[in-house]
Amino acid sequence: MNILKFLIILAVLFSAYGQEVDHEAIKRGYEVFRQSCSLCHMERASLWEFLKARLKVLKGERPQNIDAPPMNLVSARIKKFYPTEVEFVEFVKDYITNPSREKGVCFKAAYVFFGVMPPIGQGMSEEDKTAVAKWLYYRFSDRWDDLFRKVKELQRQVRSEK
Ligand code: HEC
């Protein structure tokens, strides 16, 4: 093995080590989600549920049986604007503490039909806010553009079957 290869392998090992995921925080984050967020946010919506909600919204109606955007969609949507863990966590911690329409990155319909979310984070510890934000970052791996493309494909299929 030449020295260059050796150095590259070392660099890769170290960069992976530097980004080690905080599994304890993520586990705690799921508990926080269940206690403080799941009342309004479901954990995951299937593509069908996403489509059903989207069709309602396109008709100008409130999506049924939900009080807030599902977390897999929230996670993917925020990553589109705040892709790294650090900026994502910072955004989520700030948003849940001081939410506002101006800061939010959801579709306009979310604020119209559900209203701006209450400042739940004001009653939470820094640690719990960080934990739930990390959980939200690592729990889901979908990319917003893929999800949205898939839901529009599904929409076309449904329409053409009619
Ligand atoms: C009382 C209902 C309710 C609870 C409880 C709640 N949320 Fe929300 N949340 C909403 C609604 C409604 C929206 C959509 C409107 C908005 O973004 O403000 C939302 C949106 C969000 C968003 C997207 C922000 C954006 O860009 O607009 C994040 C992130 C979020 N919630 C995180 C959380 C976390 C984390 C918790 C638990 C600690 C939580 N929420 C608890 C109702 C709630």
Coordinates of N, CA and C in Angstrom, one line a residue, residues 37-141:
C37 N -44.9 15.8 21.2 CA -45.2 16.2 19.8 C -46.3 15.3 19.2
S38 N -46.4 14.0 19.6 CA -47.2 13.1 18.9 C -48.7 13.4 19.0
L39 N -49.0 14.2 20.0 CA -50.4 14.7 20.1 C -50.9 15.3 18.8
C40 N -50.1 16.0 18.2 CA -50.4 16.7 16.9 C -49.8 16.1 15.7
H41 N -48.5 15.7 15.8 CA -47.7 15.2 14.6 C -47.7 13.7 14.6
M42 N -48.3 13.1 13.6 CA -48.0 11.6 13.5 C -46.6 11.4 13.0
E43 N -46.1 10.2 13.3 CA -44.6 10.0 13.0 C -44.4 9.9 11.5
R44 N -45.2 9.1 10.9 CA -44.9 9.0 9.4 C -46.2 8.8 8.7
A45 N -46.3 9.5 7.5 CA -47.5 9.4 6.6 C -47.0 8.6 5.4
S46 N -47.8 7.6 5.0 CA -47.5 6.9 3.8 C -47.7 7.8 2.6
L47 N -47.2 7.4 1.4 CA -47.4 8.2 0.2 C -48.9 8.4 -0.1
W48 N -49.7 7.4 0.2 CA -51.2 7.5 0.0 C -51.8 8.6 0.9
E49 N -51.3 8.5 2.2 CA -51.8 9.6 3.1 C -51.4 11.0 2.7
F50 N -50.2 11.0 2.3 CA -49.7 12.3 1.8 C -50.5 12.8 0.6
L51 N -50.8 11.8 -0.3 CA -51.6 12.2 -1.5 C -53.0 12.6 -1.1
K52 N -53.6 11.9 -0.2 CA -55.0 12.2 0.2 C -55.0 13.6 0.8
A53 N -54.0 13.9 1.6 CA -54.0 15.3 2.2 C -53.8 16.3 1.1
R54 N -52.9 16.0 0.2 CA -52.6 17.0 -0.9 C -53.8 17.2 -1.7
L55 N -54.6 16.2 -2.0 CA -55.8 16.4 -2.9 C -56.8 17.3 -2.2
K56 N -56.9 17.1 -0.9 CA -57.8 18.0 -0.1 C -57.3 19.4 -0.2
V57 N -56.0 19.6 0.1 CA -55.5 20.9 0.1 C -55.7 21.6 -1.3
L58 N -55.5 20.8 -2.3 CA -55.6 21.4 -3.7 C -57.1 21.9 -3.9
K59 N -58.0 21.2 -3.2 CA -59.4 21.6 -3.3 C -59.8 22.7 -2.4
G60 N -58.8 23.2 -1.6 CA -59.0 24.2 -0.6 C -59.6 23.7 0.6
E61 N -59.5 22.4 0.9 CA -60.1 21.9 2.1 C -59.0 21.4 3.1
R62 N -59.4 21.4 4.4 CA -58.5 21.0 5.4 C -58.3 19.5 5.3
P63 N -57.0 19.0 5.4 CA -56.8 17.5 5.4 C -57.5 16.9 6.6
Q64 N -58.1 15.7 6.4 CA -58.8 15.0 7.5 C -57.9 14.3 8.5
N65 N -58.4 14.2 9.7 CA -57.8 13.4 10.8 C -56.3 13.7 11.1
I66 N -55.9 14.9 10.7 CA -54.5 15.3 11.2 C -54.5 16.7 11.7
D67 N -53.7 17.0 12.6 CA -53.6 18.3 13.2 C -52.3 19.1 12.9
A68 N -51.4 18.4 12.2 CA -50.1 19.0 11.9 C -49.5 18.1 10.8
P69 N -48.5 18.7 10.1 CA -47.8 17.9 9.1 C -47.1 16.7 9.8
P70 N -47.2 15.5 9.2 CA -46.5 14.3 9.7 C -45.0 14.5 9.7
M71 N -44.3 13.9 10.7 CA -42.9 14.1 10.9 C -42.0 13.7 9.8
N72 N -42.3 12.6 9.1 CA -41.4 12.3 8.0 C -41.4 13.4 6.9
L73 N -42.5 14.0 6.7 CA -42.6 15.1 5.7 C -41.9 16.4 6.3
V74 N -42.1 16.7 7.6 CA -41.5 17.8 8.2 C -39.9 17.7 8.1
S75 N -39.4 16.5 8.4 CA -38.0 16.2 8.4 C -37.4 16.5 7.0
A76 N -38.0 15.9 6.0 CA -37.5 16.0 4.7 C -37.6 17.5 4.2
R77 N -38.7 18.1 4.5 CA -38.9 19.5 4.1 C -37.8 20.4 4.7
I78 N -37.5 20.3 6.0 CA -36.5 21.1 6.6 C -35.1 20.9 6.1
K79 N -34.8 19.6 5.8 CA -33.5 19.3 5.2 C -33.3 19.9 3.9
K80 N -34.4 20.2 3.2 CA -34.2 20.9 1.9 C -33.6 22.3 2.1
F81 N -33.9 22.9 3.2 CA -33.4 24.3 3.5 C -32.3 24.3 4.5
Y82 N -32.2 23.3 5.4 CA -31.2 23.2 6.4 C -30.6 21.8 6.4
P83 N -29.7 21.6 5.4 CA -29.3 20.2 5.2 C -28.3 19.6 6.2
T84 N -27.5 20.4 6.9 CA -26.6 19.7 7.8 C -27.2 19.5 9.2
E85 N -26.7 18.6 9.9 CA -27.3 18.3 11.2 C -27.3 19.6 12.1
V86 N -26.1 20.3 12.1 CA -26.0 21.4 13.0 C -27.1 22.5 12.7
E87 N -27.2 22.9 11.4 CA -28.2 23.9 11.1 C -29.6 23.4 11.3
F88 N -29.9 22.1 11.0 CA -31.2 21.5 11.2 C -31.6 21.6 12.6
V89 N -30.7 21.1 13.5 CA -31.0 21.1 14.9 C -31.3 22.5 15.5
E90 N -30.4 23.4 15.0 CA -30.6 24.8 15.4 C -32.0 25.4 15.0
F91 N -32.3 25.1 13.7 CA -33.6 25.6 13.2 C -34.8 25.0 14.0
V92 N -34.8 23.7 14.3 CA -35.9 23.0 14.9 C -36.0 23.6 16.4
K93 N -34.9 23.7 17.1 CA -34.9 24.1 18.5 C -35.5 25.5 18.5
D94 N -35.1 26.4 17.6 CA -35.6 27.7 17.6 C -37.1 27.8 17.2
Y95 N -37.4 27.0 16.2 CA -38.8 27.0 15.7 C -39.8 26.6 16.8
I96 N -39.5 25.5 17.5 CA -40.5 25.0 18.5 C -40.6 25.9 19.7
T97 N -39.5 26.8 19.9 CA -39.6 27.7 21.0 C -40.2 29.0 20.6
N98 N -39.9 29.5 19.4 CA -40.5 30.7 18.9 C -41.0 30.6 17.5
P99 N -42.1 29.8 17.3 CA -42.6 29.6 15.9 C -43.2 30.8 15.3
S100 N -43.0 30.9 14.0 CA -43.8 32.0 13.3 C -43.9 31.6 11.8
R101 N -44.9 32.2 11.2 CA -45.1 31.9 9.8 C -43.9 32.3 8.9
E102 N -43.2 33.4 9.3 CA -42.1 34.0 8.5 C -40.9 33.0 8.5
K103 N -40.7 32.4 9.7 CA -39.5 31.5 9.8 C -39.8 30.1 9.1
G104 N -41.1 29.7 9.1 CA -41.4 28.3 8.8 C -41.1 28.0 7.3
V105 N -40.8 26.7 7.0 CA -40.5 26.3 5.7 C -41.5 25.4 5.1
C106 N -42.6 25.2 5.8 CA -43.7 24.3 5.3 C -44.4 25.0 4.2
F107 N -45.3 24.2 3.5 CA -46.1 24.8 2.4 C -47.1 25.8 3.1
K108 N -47.5 26.8 2.4 CA -48.5 27.8 3.0 C -49.7 27.1 3.6
A109 N -50.2 26.1 2.9 CA -51.4 25.4 3.3 C -51.3 25.0 4.8
A110 N -50.1 24.6 5.2 CA -50.0 24.1 6.6 C -50.4 25.1 7.6
Y111 N -50.0 26.4 7.4 CA -50.3 27.5 8.3 C -51.8 27.9 8.2
V112 N -52.3 27.8 6.9 CA -53.7 28.1 6.7 C -54.6 27.1 7.4
F113 N -54.4 25.8 7.2 CA -55.3 24.9 7.8 C -55.1 24.5 9.2
F114 N -53.8 24.5 9.7 CA -53.5 24.1 11.0 C -53.2 25.3 11.9
G115 N -52.9 26.4 11.4 CA -52.4 27.5 12.2 C -50.9 27.3 12.5
V116 N -50.2 28.3 13.0 CA -48.8 28.2 13.4 C -48.8 27.4 14.7
M117 N -47.8 26.5 14.8 CA -47.7 25.6 16.0 C -47.5 26.4 17.3
P118 N -48.0 25.9 18.4 CA -47.8 26.6 19.7 C -46.3 26.5 20.1
P119 N -45.8 27.5 20.9 CA -44.4 27.4 21.3 C -44.1 26.4 22.4
I120 N -44.3 25.1 22.0 CA -44.1 24.0 22.9 C -42.8 24.0 23.6
G121 N -41.7 24.4 22.8 CA -40.4 24.3 23.3 C -40.1 25.2 24.5
Q122 N -41.0 26.2 24.8 CA -40.7 27.1 25.9 C -40.8 26.4 27.3
G123 N -41.5 25.3 27.3 CA -41.6 24.5 28.5 C -40.6 23.3 28.6
M124 N -39.7 23.3 27.6 CA -38.8 22.1 27.5 C -37.4 22.5 27.9
S125 N -36.6 21.5 28.4 CA -35.2 21.7 28.6 C -34.4 21.7 27.3
E126 N -33.3 22.4 27.4 CA -32.4 22.5 26.2 C -32.0 21.1 25.7
E127 N -31.8 20.2 26.7 CA -31.4 18.8 26.4 C -32.5 18.1 25.6
D128 N -33.7 18.3 26.0 CA -34.9 17.6 25.4 C -35.1 18.2 24.0
K129 N -34.9 19.5 23.8 CA -35.1 20.1 22.5 C -34.0 19.6 21.6
T130 N -32.8 19.5 22.0 CA -31.7 19.0 21.2 C -32.0 17.5 20.8
A131 N -32.4 16.8 21.8 CA -32.7 15.3 21.6 C -33.8 15.2 20.5
V132 N -34.9 15.9 20.6 CA -36.0 15.7 19.7 C -35.6 16.2 18.3
A133 N -34.8 17.2 18.2 CA -34.3 17.7 16.9 C -33.4 16.7 16.2
K134 N -32.5 16.1 17.0 CA -31.6 15.1 16.5 C -32.4 13.9 16.0
W135 N -33.4 13.5 16.8 CA -34.2 12.4 16.4 C -34.9 12.7 15.1
L136 N -35.4 13.9 14.9 CA -36.1 14.3 13.7 C -35.2 14.2 12.5
Y137 N -34.0 14.6 12.8 CA -33.0 14.6 11.7 C -32.6 13.2 11.2
Y138 N -32.3 12.3 12.2 CA -31.8 11.0 11.8 C -32.9 9.9 11.6
R139 N -34.1 10.1 12.1 CA -35.1 9.1 12.0 C -35.5 8.8 10.6
F140 N -35.5 9.9 9.7 CA -36.0 9.8 8.4 C -34.9 10.0 7.4
S141 N -34.9 9.3 6.3 CA -33.9 9.5 5.3 C -34.4 10.0 3.9

